[in-house]
Amino acid sequence: MDIARHLALIDELCFRPFPAQHGPSDDGAAAPGHFTAVLESSHGLRGGDPAERAVTVEQYEKVRDALYGRLSPRWGESAPWNLQTVLLRTEREEIPEPWAALSARARVAYLWEAEGTGRWVAVAVADRDGTDEVQLLAVVTREAPP
């Protein structure tokens, strides 16, 4: 866990040009209009021990909360954003990316409009799918949240 490194990457993504096509990036995935960076990822928890998975989720939530503590003085305090409501909306309406994908992977995110960049930043723990690794994600996009 390296909060300074995570913050530096988020700052970089707020100014990095978006790619013309979907594809992997050095930090996760990129697409026209958004980046999804994997800040931390478990190894070997796909379908693994639920107790070990819960410990990892708790650790990543602490890092997410620490990032909130460092970013909120800069961009403002915000309540946790319940992604369950976004996920439910995907059943009856078109939710733009990266928000639809984030709601399928994570339950809660902290969200800011990164002042002066024209971009939105979300930090979340992706733990919805027990057959996938637990990941701490940073999403940077020009698409306003739904």
Short mmCIF file of N, CA and C in Angstrom, two decimals:
data_model
loop_
_atom_site.label_atom_id
_atom_site.label_comp_id
_atom_site.label_asym_id
_atom_site.label_seq_id
_atom_site.Cartn_x
_atom_site.Cartn_y
_atom_site.Cartn_z
N MET A 1 0.85 -1.17 0.00
CA MET A 1 0.00 0.00 0.00
C MET A 1 0.90 1.23 0.00
N ASP A 2 0.71 2.06 -1.02
CA ASP A 2 1.51 3.27 -1.14
C ASP A 2 0.58 4.41 -1.56
N ILE A 3 0.06 5.13 -0.57
CA ILE A 3 -0.92 6.20 -0.82
C ILE A 3 -0.32 7.26 -1.74
N ALA A 4 0.92 7.64 -1.52
CA ALA A 4 1.55 8.67 -2.35
C ALA A 4 1.60 8.24 -3.81
N ARG A 5 1.94 6.99 -4.05
CA ARG A 5 1.99 6.47 -5.43
C ARG A 5 0.59 6.47 -6.06
N HIS A 6 -0.42 6.07 -5.29
CA HIS A 6 -1.80 6.07 -5.79
C HIS A 6 -2.25 7.48 -6.14
N LEU A 7 -1.95 8.43 -5.26
CA LEU A 7 -2.32 9.82 -5.52
C LEU A 7 -1.63 10.37 -6.77
N ALA A 8 -0.36 10.03 -6.94
CA ALA A 8 0.38 10.49 -8.12
C ALA A 8 -0.24 9.93 -9.40
N LEU A 9 -0.65 8.68 -9.37
CA LEU A 9 -1.28 8.09 -10.55
C LEU A 9 -2.62 8.75 -10.84
N ILE A 10 -3.42 8.98 -9.82
CA ILE A 10 -4.72 9.66 -10.02
C ILE A 10 -4.49 11.04 -10.61
N ASP A 11 -3.52 11.77 -10.08
CA ASP A 11 -3.21 13.09 -10.62
C ASP A 11 -2.80 13.00 -12.09
N GLU A 12 -1.96 12.04 -12.41
CA GLU A 12 -1.52 11.86 -13.79
C GLU A 12 -2.70 11.56 -14.70
N LEU A 13 -3.60 10.69 -14.27
CA LEU A 13 -4.75 10.31 -15.10
C LEU A 13 -5.71 11.48 -15.32
N CYS A 14 -5.69 12.44 -14.43
CA CYS A 14 -6.54 13.62 -14.61
C CYS A 14 -6.08 14.49 -15.78
N PHE A 15 -4.85 14.28 -16.25
CA PHE A 15 -4.33 15.09 -17.35
C PHE A 15 -3.84 14.26 -18.54
N ARG A 16 -3.72 12.95 -18.39
CA ARG A 16 -3.27 12.09 -19.48
C ARG A 16 -4.32 12.10 -20.60
N PRO A 17 -3.90 12.21 -21.84
CA PRO A 17 -4.87 12.14 -22.94
C PRO A 17 -5.55 10.77 -22.99
N PHE A 18 -6.85 10.80 -23.29
CA PHE A 18 -7.58 9.54 -23.42
C PHE A 18 -7.20 8.88 -24.74
N PRO A 19 -7.19 7.56 -24.78
CA PRO A 19 -6.86 6.87 -26.03
C PRO A 19 -8.03 6.93 -27.02
N ALA A 20 -7.74 6.63 -28.26
CA ALA A 20 -8.77 6.63 -29.30
C ALA A 20 -9.58 5.33 -29.29
N GLN A 21 -9.01 4.26 -28.72
CA GLN A 21 -9.67 2.96 -28.73
C GLN A 21 -9.60 2.31 -27.36
N HIS A 22 -10.48 1.31 -27.15
CA HIS A 22 -10.46 0.51 -25.91
C HIS A 22 -9.21 -0.36 -25.89
N GLY A 23 -8.68 -0.59 -24.70
CA GLY A 23 -7.55 -1.50 -24.60
C GLY A 23 -6.91 -1.44 -23.24
N PRO A 24 -5.94 -2.30 -23.03
CA PRO A 24 -5.23 -2.28 -21.75
C PRO A 24 -4.32 -1.06 -21.68
N SER A 25 -4.00 -0.68 -20.46
CA SER A 25 -3.02 0.38 -20.24
C SER A 25 -2.01 -0.14 -19.23
N ASP A 26 -0.98 0.64 -18.97
CA ASP A 26 0.02 0.22 -18.00
C ASP A 26 -0.58 0.03 -16.61
N ASP A 27 -1.70 0.72 -16.35
CA ASP A 27 -2.27 0.74 -15.02
C ASP A 27 -3.60 -0.01 -14.91
N GLY A 28 -4.12 -0.53 -15.99
CA GLY A 28 -5.42 -1.20 -15.97
C GLY A 28 -6.03 -1.26 -17.35
N ALA A 29 -7.04 -0.41 -17.58
CA ALA A 29 -7.71 -0.37 -18.88
C ALA A 29 -7.99 1.07 -19.25
N ALA A 30 -8.05 1.32 -20.55
CA ALA A 30 -8.32 2.66 -21.04
C ALA A 30 -9.29 2.57 -22.21
N ALA A 31 -10.04 3.64 -22.39
CA ALA A 31 -11.00 3.71 -23.47
C ALA A 31 -11.20 5.18 -23.82
N PRO A 32 -11.82 5.45 -24.95
CA PRO A 32 -12.11 6.85 -25.24
C PRO A 32 -12.94 7.46 -24.10
N GLY A 33 -12.40 8.46 -23.43
CA GLY A 33 -13.13 9.15 -22.39
C GLY A 33 -12.95 8.65 -20.98
N HIS A 34 -12.22 7.53 -20.77
CA HIS A 34 -12.02 7.10 -19.39
C HIS A 34 -10.86 6.12 -19.22
N PHE A 35 -10.35 6.13 -17.98
CA PHE A 35 -9.32 5.19 -17.53
C PHE A 35 -9.86 4.46 -16.31
N THR A 36 -9.52 3.19 -16.19
CA THR A 36 -9.76 2.43 -14.96
C THR A 36 -8.42 1.87 -14.54
N ALA A 37 -7.89 2.43 -13.46
CA ALA A 37 -6.57 2.01 -12.96
C ALA A 37 -6.74 1.06 -11.79
N VAL A 38 -5.98 -0.02 -11.81
CA VAL A 38 -5.95 -0.96 -10.70
C VAL A 38 -4.83 -0.51 -9.78
N LEU A 39 -5.22 0.06 -8.64
CA LEU A 39 -4.24 0.56 -7.69
C LEU A 39 -3.63 -0.58 -6.88
N GLU A 40 -4.46 -1.54 -6.51
CA GLU A 40 -4.00 -2.73 -5.79
C GLU A 40 -4.88 -3.90 -6.21
N SER A 41 -4.31 -5.09 -6.22
CA SER A 41 -5.07 -6.28 -6.58
C SER A 41 -4.62 -7.47 -5.74
N SER A 42 -5.60 -8.26 -5.34
CA SER A 42 -5.27 -9.48 -4.61
C SER A 42 -4.69 -10.50 -5.59
N HIS A 43 -4.14 -11.53 -5.05
CA HIS A 43 -3.59 -12.61 -5.88
C HIS A 43 -4.03 -13.93 -5.27
N GLY A 44 -4.77 -14.71 -6.05
CA GLY A 44 -5.19 -16.03 -5.59
C GLY A 44 -6.50 -16.06 -4.83
N LEU A 45 -7.27 -14.98 -4.88
CA LEU A 45 -8.54 -14.97 -4.15
C LEU A 45 -9.75 -15.28 -5.04
N ARG A 46 -9.54 -15.53 -6.31
CA ARG A 46 -10.64 -15.90 -7.20
C ARG A 46 -11.29 -17.17 -6.68
N GLY A 47 -12.52 -17.02 -6.19
CA GLY A 47 -13.24 -18.18 -5.69
C GLY A 47 -12.58 -18.82 -4.49
N GLY A 48 -11.69 -18.09 -3.83
CA GLY A 48 -10.94 -18.65 -2.70
C GLY A 48 -11.68 -18.55 -1.38
N ASP A 49 -10.91 -18.64 -0.33
CA ASP A 49 -11.41 -18.62 1.04
C ASP A 49 -12.16 -17.32 1.33
N PRO A 50 -13.45 -17.40 1.67
CA PRO A 50 -14.24 -16.19 1.95
C PRO A 50 -13.69 -15.35 3.10
N ALA A 51 -13.11 -15.99 4.10
CA ALA A 51 -12.56 -15.24 5.24
C ALA A 51 -11.33 -14.43 4.81
N GLU A 52 -10.48 -15.04 4.01
CA GLU A 52 -9.30 -14.34 3.51
C GLU A 52 -9.72 -13.19 2.59
N ARG A 53 -10.74 -13.44 1.78
CA ARG A 53 -11.26 -12.42 0.89
C ARG A 53 -11.81 -11.22 1.70
N ALA A 54 -12.53 -11.50 2.76
CA ALA A 54 -13.10 -10.44 3.60
C ALA A 54 -12.00 -9.59 4.23
N VAL A 55 -10.91 -10.20 4.63
CA VAL A 55 -9.78 -9.46 5.21
C VAL A 55 -9.18 -8.53 4.15
N THR A 56 -9.03 -9.03 2.94
CA THR A 56 -8.47 -8.22 1.86
C THR A 56 -9.41 -7.06 1.52
N VAL A 57 -10.70 -7.32 1.45
CA VAL A 57 -11.67 -6.25 1.19
C VAL A 57 -11.55 -5.17 2.26
N GLU A 58 -11.46 -5.59 3.51
CA GLU A 58 -11.34 -4.62 4.61
C GLU A 58 -10.06 -3.80 4.47
N GLN A 59 -8.95 -4.44 4.10
CA GLN A 59 -7.68 -3.71 3.91
C GLN A 59 -7.80 -2.68 2.79
N TYR A 60 -8.40 -3.08 1.67
CA TYR A 60 -8.54 -2.17 0.54
C TYR A 60 -9.51 -1.04 0.87
N GLU A 61 -10.53 -1.32 1.66
CA GLU A 61 -11.45 -0.26 2.08
C GLU A 61 -10.72 0.78 2.93
N LYS A 62 -9.78 0.35 3.74
CA LYS A 62 -8.99 1.28 4.54
C LYS A 62 -8.12 2.16 3.64
N VAL A 63 -7.55 1.58 2.59
CA VAL A 63 -6.75 2.37 1.65
C VAL A 63 -7.65 3.33 0.89
N ARG A 64 -8.82 2.86 0.45
CA ARG A 64 -9.80 3.73 -0.22
C ARG A 64 -10.15 4.91 0.68
N ASP A 65 -10.41 4.63 1.94
CA ASP A 65 -10.76 5.69 2.89
C ASP A 65 -9.59 6.64 3.13
N ALA A 66 -8.37 6.13 3.12
CA ALA A 66 -7.19 6.99 3.26
C ALA A 66 -7.05 7.90 2.04
N LEU A 67 -7.34 7.38 0.86
CA LEU A 67 -7.33 8.21 -0.35
C LEU A 67 -8.40 9.30 -0.26
N TYR A 68 -9.56 8.93 0.26
CA TYR A 68 -10.61 9.92 0.47
C TYR A 68 -10.11 11.03 1.40
N GLY A 69 -9.42 10.64 2.44
CA GLY A 69 -8.89 11.62 3.39
C GLY A 69 -7.89 12.57 2.77
N ARG A 70 -7.20 12.14 1.74
CA ARG A 70 -6.22 12.99 1.07
C ARG A 70 -6.83 13.79 -0.08
N LEU A 71 -7.86 13.23 -0.75
CA LEU A 71 -8.45 13.91 -1.90
C LEU A 71 -9.58 14.87 -1.53
N SER A 72 -10.28 14.59 -0.44
CA SER A 72 -11.42 15.45 -0.08
C SER A 72 -11.01 16.88 0.27
N PRO A 73 -9.86 17.14 0.92
CA PRO A 73 -9.48 18.54 1.13
C PRO A 73 -9.23 19.28 -0.19
N ARG A 74 -8.82 18.54 -1.19
CA ARG A 74 -8.51 19.13 -2.48
C ARG A 74 -9.78 19.38 -3.31
N TRP A 75 -10.68 18.39 -3.35
CA TRP A 75 -11.83 18.46 -4.26
C TRP A 75 -13.17 18.52 -3.53
N GLY A 76 -13.16 18.47 -2.23
CA GLY A 76 -14.39 18.57 -1.47
C GLY A 76 -14.84 17.24 -0.89
N GLU A 77 -15.51 17.35 0.24
CA GLU A 77 -16.04 16.15 0.88
C GLU A 77 -17.26 15.66 0.11
N SER A 78 -17.44 14.34 0.10
CA SER A 78 -18.60 13.76 -0.56
C SER A 78 -19.03 12.53 0.23
N ALA A 79 -20.30 12.28 0.20
CA ALA A 79 -20.82 11.07 0.84
C ALA A 79 -20.46 9.87 -0.04
N PRO A 80 -20.32 8.69 0.55
CA PRO A 80 -20.10 7.51 -0.28
C PRO A 80 -21.24 7.36 -1.29
N TRP A 81 -20.89 7.02 -2.52
CA TRP A 81 -21.85 6.86 -3.60
C TRP A 81 -22.24 5.39 -3.69
N ASN A 82 -23.52 5.10 -3.47
CA ASN A 82 -24.03 3.73 -3.49
C ASN A 82 -24.17 3.27 -4.94
N LEU A 83 -23.29 2.39 -5.37
CA LEU A 83 -23.31 1.91 -6.75
C LEU A 83 -24.40 0.86 -6.99
N GLN A 84 -25.00 0.35 -5.92
CA GLN A 84 -26.11 -0.60 -6.08
C GLN A 84 -27.26 0.06 -6.85
N THR A 85 -27.53 1.32 -6.58
CA THR A 85 -28.62 2.00 -7.29
C THR A 85 -28.29 2.15 -8.77
N VAL A 86 -27.03 2.41 -9.07
CA VAL A 86 -26.62 2.50 -10.47
C VAL A 86 -26.77 1.13 -11.14
N LEU A 87 -26.34 0.08 -10.44
CA LEU A 87 -26.46 -1.27 -10.99
C LEU A 87 -27.92 -1.61 -11.27
N LEU A 88 -28.81 -1.29 -10.36
CA LEU A 88 -30.24 -1.55 -10.58
C LEU A 88 -30.76 -0.77 -11.79
N ARG A 89 -30.28 0.43 -11.98
CA ARG A 89 -30.73 1.23 -13.12
C ARG A 89 -30.28 0.66 -14.45
N THR A 90 -29.18 -0.12 -14.47
CA THR A 90 -28.71 -0.70 -15.73
C THR A 90 -29.71 -1.68 -16.31
N GLU A 91 -30.61 -2.19 -15.47
CA GLU A 91 -31.62 -3.13 -15.95
C GLU A 91 -32.70 -2.45 -16.79
N ARG A 92 -32.91 -1.15 -16.61
CA ARG A 92 -34.00 -0.48 -17.31
C ARG A 92 -33.57 0.75 -18.12
N GLU A 93 -32.30 1.14 -18.00
CA GLU A 93 -31.84 2.28 -18.78
C GLU A 93 -30.37 2.11 -19.15
N GLU A 94 -29.96 2.85 -20.14
CA GLU A 94 -28.57 2.79 -20.58
C GLU A 94 -27.72 3.68 -19.68
N ILE A 95 -26.83 3.07 -18.95
CA ILE A 95 -25.90 3.81 -18.08
C ILE A 95 -24.57 3.88 -18.84
N PRO A 96 -24.02 5.09 -18.97
CA PRO A 96 -22.77 5.22 -19.74
C PRO A 96 -21.58 4.58 -19.01
N GLU A 97 -20.60 4.23 -19.82
CA GLU A 97 -19.33 3.76 -19.25
C GLU A 97 -18.52 4.97 -18.82
N PRO A 98 -17.75 4.84 -17.81
CA PRO A 98 -17.35 3.64 -17.08
C PRO A 98 -18.27 3.30 -15.91
N TRP A 99 -19.35 4.05 -15.74
CA TRP A 99 -20.21 3.90 -14.57
C TRP A 99 -20.92 2.55 -14.52
N ALA A 100 -21.39 2.05 -15.66
CA ALA A 100 -22.07 0.75 -15.66
C ALA A 100 -21.11 -0.35 -15.22
N ALA A 101 -19.91 -0.34 -15.78
CA ALA A 101 -18.93 -1.36 -15.41
C ALA A 101 -18.51 -1.24 -13.95
N LEU A 102 -18.33 -0.02 -13.47
CA LEU A 102 -17.93 0.16 -12.08
C LEU A 102 -19.03 -0.35 -11.14
N SER A 103 -20.28 -0.08 -11.47
CA SER A 103 -21.38 -0.54 -10.60
C SER A 103 -21.50 -2.06 -10.60
N ALA A 104 -21.06 -2.71 -11.67
CA ALA A 104 -21.09 -4.18 -11.71
C ALA A 104 -19.97 -4.79 -10.88
N ARG A 105 -18.93 -4.01 -10.60
CA ARG A 105 -17.77 -4.53 -9.89
C ARG A 105 -17.68 -4.11 -8.43
N ALA A 106 -18.20 -2.91 -8.11
CA ALA A 106 -18.02 -2.35 -6.77
C ALA A 106 -19.37 -1.97 -6.17
N ARG A 107 -19.39 -1.87 -4.85
CA ARG A 107 -20.63 -1.54 -4.14
C ARG A 107 -20.72 -0.06 -3.78
N VAL A 108 -19.59 0.54 -3.45
CA VAL A 108 -19.53 1.93 -2.99
C VAL A 108 -18.30 2.59 -3.59
N ALA A 109 -18.45 3.87 -3.92
CA ALA A 109 -17.30 4.63 -4.42
C ALA A 109 -17.31 6.02 -3.78
N TYR A 110 -16.13 6.60 -3.69
CA TYR A 110 -16.03 8.02 -3.40
C TYR A 110 -15.85 8.71 -4.74
N LEU A 111 -16.50 9.85 -4.89
CA LEU A 111 -16.58 10.49 -6.20
C LEU A 111 -16.33 11.99 -6.06
N TRP A 112 -15.53 12.51 -7.00
CA TRP A 112 -15.25 13.95 -7.04
C TRP A 112 -15.23 14.42 -8.48
N GLU A 113 -15.53 15.69 -8.66
CA GLU A 113 -15.23 16.37 -9.91
C GLU A 113 -13.87 17.02 -9.68
N ALA A 114 -12.88 16.58 -10.43
CA ALA A 114 -11.50 17.06 -10.24
C ALA A 114 -11.40 18.47 -10.81
N GLU A 115 -11.43 19.43 -9.92
CA GLU A 115 -11.47 20.84 -10.28
C GLU A 115 -10.37 21.22 -11.26
N GLY A 116 -10.78 21.90 -12.32
CA GLY A 116 -9.83 22.39 -13.30
C GLY A 116 -9.40 21.38 -14.35
N THR A 117 -9.95 20.17 -14.31
CA THR A 117 -9.52 19.14 -15.27
C THR A 117 -10.64 18.74 -16.23
N GLY A 118 -11.88 19.01 -15.88
CA GLY A 118 -13.00 18.54 -16.70
C GLY A 118 -13.24 17.05 -16.55
N ARG A 119 -12.69 16.47 -15.50
CA ARG A 119 -12.81 15.03 -15.30
C ARG A 119 -13.40 14.71 -13.93
N TRP A 120 -13.97 13.51 -13.86
CA TRP A 120 -14.51 12.96 -12.62
C TRP A 120 -13.58 11.85 -12.15
N VAL A 121 -13.44 11.72 -10.85
CA VAL A 121 -12.58 10.68 -10.25
C VAL A 121 -13.42 9.89 -9.27
N ALA A 122 -13.34 8.58 -9.37
CA ALA A 122 -14.00 7.68 -8.42
C ALA A 122 -12.96 6.70 -7.90
N VAL A 123 -13.05 6.39 -6.61
CA VAL A 123 -12.18 5.39 -5.99
C VAL A 123 -13.09 4.37 -5.33
N ALA A 124 -12.87 3.09 -5.65
CA ALA A 124 -13.77 2.03 -5.17
C ALA A 124 -13.02 0.72 -4.99
N VAL A 125 -13.61 -0.15 -4.17
CA VAL A 125 -13.10 -1.51 -4.00
C VAL A 125 -14.00 -2.44 -4.80
N ALA A 126 -13.43 -3.11 -5.78
CA ALA A 126 -14.16 -4.05 -6.63
C ALA A 126 -14.14 -5.42 -5.95
N ASP A 127 -15.30 -5.79 -5.39
CA ASP A 127 -15.37 -7.07 -4.68
C ASP A 127 -16.69 -7.81 -4.92
N ARG A 128 -17.50 -7.33 -5.84
CA ARG A 128 -18.82 -7.95 -6.07
C ARG A 128 -18.73 -9.39 -6.56
N ASP A 129 -17.79 -9.66 -7.42
CA ASP A 129 -17.68 -10.98 -8.05
C ASP A 129 -16.71 -11.86 -7.26
N GLY A 130 -17.26 -12.83 -6.54
CA GLY A 130 -16.44 -13.72 -5.74
C GLY A 130 -15.51 -14.61 -6.55
N THR A 131 -15.73 -14.69 -7.87
CA THR A 131 -14.86 -15.50 -8.72
C THR A 131 -13.74 -14.66 -9.34
N ASP A 132 -13.64 -13.40 -8.93
CA ASP A 132 -12.60 -12.52 -9.44
C ASP A 132 -11.74 -12.03 -8.28
N GLU A 133 -10.60 -11.48 -8.60
CA GLU A 133 -9.73 -10.91 -7.58
C GLU A 133 -10.38 -9.65 -6.99
N VAL A 134 -10.03 -9.31 -5.78
CA VAL A 134 -10.44 -8.06 -5.15
C VAL A 134 -9.46 -7.00 -5.65
N GLN A 135 -10.00 -5.83 -6.05
CA GLN A 135 -9.14 -4.78 -6.56
C GLN A 135 -9.55 -3.43 -6.00
N LEU A 136 -8.57 -2.59 -5.78
CA LEU A 136 -8.79 -1.19 -5.46
C LEU A 136 -8.65 -0.43 -6.77
N LEU A 137 -9.73 0.25 -7.18
CA LEU A 137 -9.77 0.90 -8.48
C LEU A 137 -9.84 2.42 -8.36
N ALA A 138 -9.25 3.08 -9.32
CA ALA A 138 -9.46 4.51 -9.53
C ALA A 138 -9.98 4.66 -10.95
N VAL A 139 -11.11 5.33 -11.09
CA VAL A 139 -11.69 5.59 -12.39
C VAL A 139 -11.60 7.09 -12.63
N VAL A 140 -11.08 7.46 -13.79
CA VAL A 140 -10.99 8.86 -14.19
C VAL A 140 -11.68 8.97 -15.54
N THR A 141 -12.66 9.89 -15.63
CA THR A 141 -13.47 9.99 -16.82
C THR A 141 -13.95 11.41 -17.06
N ARG A 142 -14.28 11.71 -18.29
CA ARG A 142 -14.93 13.00 -18.56
C ARG A 142 -16.45 12.87 -18.51
N GLU A 143 -16.96 11.63 -18.38
CA GLU A 143 -18.40 11.35 -18.33
C GLU A 143 -18.92 11.62 -16.91
N ALA A 144 -19.84 12.55 -16.79
CA ALA A 144 -20.43 12.84 -15.48
C ALA A 144 -21.18 11.62 -14.98
N PRO A 145 -21.21 11.40 -13.68
CA PRO A 145 -21.92 10.23 -13.15
C PRO A 145 -23.42 10.33 -13.43
N PRO A 146 -24.05 9.18 -13.63
CA PRO A 146 -25.49 9.18 -13.93
C PRO A 146 -26.34 9.53 -12.71
#
